[in-house]
mmCIF file of C-alpha atoms and ligand atoms in Angstrom:
data_model
loop_
_atom_site.group_PDB
_atom_site.id
_atom_site.type_symbol
_atom_site.label_atom_id
_atom_site.label_comp_id
_atom_site.label_asym_id
_atom_site.label_seq_id
_atom_site.Cartn_x
_atom_site.Cartn_y
_atom_site.Cartn_z
ATOM 1 C CA MET A 187 -30.462 14.378 1.763
ATOM 2 C CA SER A 188 -27.122 13.491 3.287
ATOM 3 C CA GLY A 189 -26.384 17.191 3.728
ATOM 4 C CA LEU A 190 -29.548 17.563 5.774
ATOM 5 C CA PHE A 191 -28.692 14.490 7.828
ATOM 6 C CA ASP A 192 -25.189 15.844 8.528
ATOM 7 C CA ALA A 193 -26.644 19.183 9.611
ATOM 8 C CA LEU A 194 -29.074 17.431 11.954
ATOM 9 C CA GLU A 195 -26.268 15.403 13.500
ATOM 10 C CA ARG A 196 -24.341 18.625 14.075
ATOM 11 C CA VAL A 197 -27.114 20.217 16.113
ATOM 12 C CA ALA A 198 -27.749 16.942 17.941
ATOM 13 C CA GLY A 199 -24.366 17.287 19.704
ATOM 14 C CA PRO A 200 -21.782 14.631 20.561
ATOM 15 C CA VAL A 201 -22.398 11.007 19.559
ATOM 16 C CA ILE A 202 -21.042 8.862 22.383
ATOM 17 C CA LEU A 203 -19.022 5.966 20.903
ATOM 18 C CA ALA A 204 -17.999 4.470 24.250
ATOM 19 C CA PRO A 205 -17.399 5.857 27.732
ATOM 20 C CA GLY A 206 -14.740 8.563 27.127
ATOM 21 C CA ALA A 207 -15.041 8.626 23.312
ATOM 22 C CA ALA A 208 -17.260 10.999 21.357
ATOM 23 C CA LEU A 209 -17.835 11.883 17.700
ATOM 24 C CA LEU A 210 -18.572 15.558 16.992
ATOM 25 C CA ARG A 211 -19.980 15.490 13.460
ATOM 26 C CA GLY A 212 -18.919 18.557 11.460
ATOM 27 C CA PHE A 213 -17.535 20.386 14.489
ATOM 28 C CA ALA A 214 -14.526 21.667 12.471
ATOM 29 C CA LEU A 215 -16.422 22.342 9.247
ATOM 30 C CA ASP A 216 -16.528 26.131 9.601
ATOM 31 C CA ASP A 217 -12.744 26.150 10.237
ATOM 32 C CA ALA A 218 -11.782 23.711 7.459
ATOM 33 C CA VAL A 219 -10.473 26.258 4.926
ATOM 34 C CA ALA A 220 -8.420 28.098 7.553
ATOM 35 C CA LEU A 221 -7.110 24.819 9.004
ATOM 36 C CA LEU A 222 -5.928 23.671 5.572
ATOM 37 C CA ALA A 223 -4.139 26.992 4.959
ATOM 38 C CA ALA A 224 -2.397 26.655 8.320
ATOM 39 C CA ILE A 225 -1.426 23.050 7.535
ATOM 40 C CA ASP A 226 0.188 24.230 4.278
ATOM 41 C CA ALA A 227 2.159 26.827 6.237
ATOM 42 C CA VAL A 228 3.383 24.176 8.708
ATOM 43 C CA ALA A 229 4.325 21.785 5.888
ATOM 44 C CA ALA A 230 6.292 24.555 4.129
ATOM 45 C CA VAL A 231 8.649 24.611 7.148
ATOM 46 C CA ALA A 232 8.409 20.982 8.288
ATOM 47 C CA PRO A 233 7.563 18.963 5.155
ATOM 48 C CA MET A 234 5.338 15.889 5.245
ATOM 49 C CA ARG A 235 7.474 12.759 5.144
ATOM 50 C CA HIS A 236 7.030 8.995 5.326
ATOM 51 C CA MET A 237 8.513 7.829 8.594
ATOM 52 C CA VAL A 238 9.989 4.386 9.155
ATOM 53 C CA THR A 239 8.574 2.243 11.948
ATOM 54 C CA PRO A 240 10.846 0.557 14.508
ATOM 55 C CA GLY A 241 10.063 -2.681 12.626
ATOM 56 C CA GLY A 242 11.584 -1.219 9.448
ATOM 57 C CA PHE A 243 8.392 -0.502 7.480
ATOM 58 C CA THR A 244 7.928 2.812 5.669
ATOM 59 C CA MET A 245 4.548 4.248 6.660
ATOM 60 C CA SER A 246 2.005 4.762 3.858
ATOM 61 C CA VAL A 247 0.777 7.865 5.688
ATOM 62 C CA ALA A 248 2.909 11.033 5.385
ATOM 63 C CA THR A 249 3.470 12.916 8.615
ATOM 64 C CA THR A 250 4.567 16.230 10.066
ATOM 65 C CA SER A 251 3.928 18.026 13.366
ATOM 66 C CA CYS A 252 3.510 21.404 14.993
ATOM 67 C CA GLY A 253 3.635 22.530 18.616
ATOM 68 C CA ASP A 254 6.256 22.233 21.345
ATOM 69 C CA LEU A 255 6.699 18.549 20.520
ATOM 70 C CA GLY A 256 6.415 16.484 17.357
ATOM 71 C CA TRP A 257 5.830 12.764 16.933
ATOM 72 C CA THR A 258 8.644 10.882 15.248
ATOM 73 C CA SER A 259 9.473 7.297 14.410
ATOM 74 C CA ASP A 260 12.671 5.582 13.324
ATOM 75 C CA ALA A 261 14.573 2.352 13.935
ATOM 76 C CA ARG A 262 15.046 3.347 17.608
ATOM 77 C CA GLY A 263 11.309 3.610 18.286
ATOM 78 C CA TYR A 264 8.378 6.024 18.494
ATOM 79 C CA ARG A 265 8.801 9.189 20.520
ATOM 80 C CA TYR A 266 8.100 12.876 20.880
ATOM 81 C CA ALA A 267 10.894 15.338 20.170
ATOM 82 C CA ALA A 268 11.187 19.137 20.323
ATOM 83 C CA HIS A 269 13.067 19.272 17.014
ATOM 84 C CA ASP A 270 12.277 18.015 13.549
ATOM 85 C CA PRO A 271 14.929 15.307 13.013
ATOM 86 C CA GLN A 272 15.034 16.131 9.287
ATOM 87 C CA SER A 273 16.066 19.782 9.736
ATOM 88 C CA ASP A 274 17.043 19.882 13.422
ATOM 89 C CA LEU A 275 14.793 22.970 13.714
ATOM 90 C CA PRO A 276 12.062 23.282 16.364
ATOM 91 C CA TRP A 277 8.665 22.166 15.034
ATOM 92 C CA PRO A 278 6.532 25.094 13.802
ATOM 93 C CA ALA A 279 4.406 26.704 16.530
ATOM 94 C CA MET A 280 0.874 25.409 16.930
ATOM 95 C CA PRO A 281 -1.491 27.880 15.212
ATOM 96 C CA VAL A 282 -3.887 29.650 17.612
ATOM 97 C CA LEU A 283 -6.857 28.278 15.631
ATOM 98 C CA PHE A 284 -5.645 24.687 16.216
ATOM 99 C CA ARG A 285 -5.335 25.251 19.944
ATOM 100 C CA ALA A 286 -8.813 26.785 20.190
ATOM 101 C CA LEU A 287 -10.463 24.025 18.143
ATOM 102 C CA ALA A 288 -8.777 21.300 20.213
ATOM 103 C CA ARG A 289 -9.801 22.944 23.452
ATOM 104 C CA GLU A 290 -13.433 23.504 22.398
ATOM 105 C CA SER A 291 -13.756 19.978 21.005
ATOM 106 C CA ALA A 292 -12.425 18.394 24.184
ATOM 107 C CA ALA A 293 -14.785 20.509 26.297
ATOM 108 C CA GLN A 294 -17.767 19.423 24.143
ATOM 109 C CA ALA A 295 -16.847 15.821 24.856
ATOM 110 C CA GLY A 296 -16.538 16.350 28.608
ATOM 111 C CA PHE A 297 -12.808 17.113 28.923
ATOM 112 C CA PRO A 298 -12.572 20.813 29.859
ATOM 113 C CA GLY A 299 -9.192 22.577 30.083
ATOM 114 C CA PHE A 300 -7.393 20.562 27.373
ATOM 115 C CA GLU A 301 -4.086 22.250 26.473
ATOM 116 C CA PRO A 302 -2.338 20.240 23.730
ATOM 117 C CA ASP A 303 1.439 20.616 23.315
ATOM 118 C CA ALA A 304 1.687 18.497 20.156
ATOM 119 C CA CYS A 305 -0.283 18.242 16.936
ATOM 120 C CA LEU A 306 0.473 15.346 14.612
ATOM 121 C CA ILE A 307 -0.568 15.986 11.001
ATOM 122 C CA ASN A 308 -1.167 12.895 8.839
ATOM 123 C CA ARG A 309 -1.815 12.909 5.101
ATOM 124 C CA TYR A 310 -3.489 9.910 3.425
ATOM 125 C CA VAL A 311 -3.576 9.342 -0.325
ATOM 126 C CA PRO A 312 -5.662 6.492 -1.825
ATOM 127 C CA GLY A 313 -4.365 3.174 -0.477
ATOM 128 C CA ALA A 314 -2.721 4.738 2.602
ATOM 129 C CA ARG A 315 -3.790 3.214 5.905
ATOM 130 C CA LEU A 316 -2.982 3.079 9.576
ATOM 131 C CA THR A 317 -2.891 -0.345 11.209
ATOM 132 C CA LEU A 318 -4.588 -0.965 14.535
ATOM 133 C CA HIS A 319 -2.606 0.721 17.325
ATOM 134 C CA GLN A 320 -2.835 2.382 20.724
ATOM 135 C CA ASP A 321 -1.654 5.948 21.352
ATOM 136 C CA ARG A 322 0.669 5.383 24.284
ATOM 137 C CA ASN A 323 3.792 7.511 23.719
ATOM 138 C CA GLU A 324 2.316 10.378 25.737
ATOM 139 C CA ARG A 325 3.491 10.784 29.313
ATOM 140 C CA ASP A 326 0.056 11.418 30.808
ATOM 141 C CA PHE A 327 -2.992 9.399 29.788
ATOM 142 C CA GLY A 328 -5.153 11.809 31.837
ATOM 143 C CA ALA A 329 -5.505 14.130 28.827
ATOM 144 C CA PRO A 330 -7.681 13.118 25.871
ATOM 145 C CA ILE A 331 -6.718 13.048 22.202
ATOM 146 C CA VAL A 332 -8.637 15.219 19.758
ATOM 147 C CA SER A 333 -8.720 14.038 16.136
ATOM 148 C CA VAL A 334 -9.872 16.252 13.237
ATOM 149 C CA SER A 335 -10.660 14.829 9.777
ATOM 150 C CA LEU A 336 -10.321 16.965 6.628
ATOM 151 C CA GLY A 337 -10.902 16.176 2.964
ATOM 152 C CA LEU A 338 -11.729 12.705 1.656
ATOM 153 C CA PRO A 339 -13.744 10.394 3.913
ATOM 154 C CA ALA A 340 -12.057 7.477 5.662
ATOM 155 C CA THR A 341 -13.212 4.403 7.526
ATOM 156 C CA PHE A 342 -11.992 4.575 11.088
ATOM 157 C CA LEU A 343 -11.668 1.364 13.093
ATOM 158 C CA PHE A 344 -12.502 1.730 16.743
ATOM 159 C CA GLY A 345 -11.611 -1.268 18.865
ATOM 160 C CA GLY A 346 -11.258 -2.149 22.511
ATOM 161 C CA ILE A 347 -8.466 -2.290 25.062
ATOM 162 C CA LYS A 348 -7.147 -5.566 23.620
ATOM 163 C CA ARG A 349 -5.911 -5.789 20.019
ATOM 164 C CA THR A 350 -8.236 -8.738 19.388
ATOM 165 C CA ASP A 351 -11.381 -6.982 20.664
ATOM 166 C CA PRO A 352 -14.081 -6.437 18.008
ATOM 167 C CA THR A 353 -13.877 -3.150 16.094
ATOM 168 C CA LEU A 354 -16.566 -0.680 15.149
ATOM 169 C CA LYS A 355 -16.285 0.855 11.669
ATOM 170 C CA LEU A 356 -16.963 4.559 11.530
ATOM 171 C CA ARG A 357 -17.027 6.735 8.410
ATOM 172 C CA LEU A 358 -15.203 10.014 9.190
ATOM 173 C CA LEU A 359 -16.032 12.968 6.933
ATOM 174 C CA ASN A 360 -14.538 16.393 6.286
ATOM 175 C CA GLY A 361 -14.907 18.455 9.468
ATOM 176 C CA ASP A 362 -15.634 15.543 11.812
ATOM 177 C CA VAL A 363 -13.916 15.514 15.198
ATOM 178 C CA VAL A 364 -13.349 12.480 17.429
ATOM 179 C CA VAL A 365 -12.370 12.932 21.081
ATOM 180 C CA TRP A 366 -10.780 10.077 22.937
ATOM 181 C CA GLY A 367 -9.984 10.074 26.640
ATOM 182 C CA GLY A 368 -10.734 8.694 30.093
ATOM 183 C CA ALA A 369 -11.728 5.030 29.935
ATOM 184 C CA ALA A 370 -11.311 5.046 26.113
ATOM 185 C CA ARG A 371 -7.811 6.564 26.080
ATOM 186 C CA LEU A 372 -5.979 3.303 25.323
ATOM 187 C CA ARG A 373 -8.457 1.739 22.917
ATOM 188 C CA PHE A 374 -6.993 0.256 19.751
ATOM 189 C CA HIS A 375 -7.877 2.104 16.549
ATOM 190 C CA GLY A 376 -6.810 2.397 12.923
ATOM 191 C CA VAL A 377 -7.783 3.613 9.469
ATOM 192 C CA LEU A 378 -8.682 1.345 6.510
ATOM 193 C CA PRO A 379 -6.945 2.000 3.169
ATOM 194 C CA LEU A 380 -8.256 5.280 1.745
ATOM 195 C CA THR A 381 -10.461 4.813 -1.311
ATOM 196 C CA HIS A 382 -10.034 6.860 -4.481
ATOM 197 C CA GLY A 383 -11.843 10.152 -4.760
ATOM 198 C CA THR A 384 -11.425 13.886 -4.933
ATOM 199 C CA HIS A 385 -12.553 16.415 -2.384
ATOM 200 C CA PRO A 386 -13.182 20.061 -3.281
ATOM 201 C CA MET A 387 -10.959 21.270 -0.428
ATOM 202 C CA THR A 388 -8.052 18.796 -0.479
ATOM 203 C CA GLY A 389 -8.111 17.059 -3.865
ATOM 204 C CA ALA A 390 -7.185 13.373 -3.709
ATOM 205 C CA CYS A 391 -6.277 13.163 -0.038
ATOM 206 C CA ARG A 392 -7.432 13.090 3.546
ATOM 207 C CA ILE A 393 -5.681 15.017 6.287
ATOM 208 C CA ASN A 394 -6.012 14.131 9.939
ATOM 209 C CA LEU A 395 -4.886 16.258 12.862
ATOM 210 C CA THR A 396 -4.408 14.640 16.254
ATOM 211 C CA PHE A 397 -3.872 16.897 19.226
ATOM 212 C CA ARG A 398 -2.118 15.469 22.236
ATOM 213 C CA LYS A 399 -0.687 16.434 25.558
ATOM 214 C CA ALA A 400 2.587 14.605 25.176
ATOM 215 C CA ARG A 401 4.264 15.720 28.431
HETATM 216 C C1 LIG B 694 -6.552 9.099 11.712
HETATM 217 N N1 LIG B 694 -6.061 8.811 14.000
HETATM 218 O O1 LIG B 694 -7.739 9.259 11.953
HETATM 219 C C2 LIG B 694 -5.620 8.528 12.722
HETATM 220 N N2 LIG B 694 -5.550 8.352 17.464
HETATM 221 O O2 LIG B 694 -6.054 9.369 10.621
HETATM 222 C C3 LIG B 694 -5.568 8.281 15.101
HETATM 223 O O3 LIG B 694 -4.643 7.508 15.102
HETATM 224 C C4 LIG B 694 -6.204 8.629 16.354
HETATM 225 O O4 LIG B 694 -8.129 9.546 15.309
HETATM 226 C C5 LIG B 694 -6.128 8.593 18.649
HETATM 227 C C6 LIG B 694 -7.357 9.177 18.762
HETATM 228 C C7 LIG B 694 -8.043 9.499 17.644
HETATM 229 C C8 LIG B 694 -7.477 9.234 16.404
HETATM 230 FE FE1 LIG B 695 -3.862 6.954 16.996
#
């Protein structure tokens, strides 16, 4: 039954979450196997690692990047950098499939012409979470963010422009895409601790890709 419901949501098109924010149920499903293979190739060059926040906390989520710029965090702050600080090598190139999926997703949600220069790859194991935050390290808030969920489901928190605004809880499944731009670009959001489970494609984890135009 849930399979049928998912399929119906897919043909129904974008679900508008707020002005500027849309959920594209299953939009990346046909690409999931190829995306995961490409993620493995990126992680072979730029391994997933647990970054330290400026406040000194080690993140429960493991992170790597591909594209011209990668997202990094350390005691000095959050920023985008052209090199992986761990190896001093440039981040791996963004796979063509990633670029195409990001562009098509953004267009579906009303943001044509999206050309991401950074893709942050996050891996969640059971218990890993992302506290409520805004994505504001990018130079230009005119471009949206495209977020692709793979593997185990997660509960996504979608808040308002103030940290204390009420949050909507959204279950994100393998192949779901969320696009975030315009009036929604600076909304607070986060991910609740991942619950235990195994997914046929990823095993005991969830992987999230977020595509950004960082400069
Ligand atoms: C995640 N995503 O879903 C984390 N940011 O694992 C994000 O932090 C995020 O999904 C901006 C826009 C969409 C997102
Ligand atoms: Fe975010």
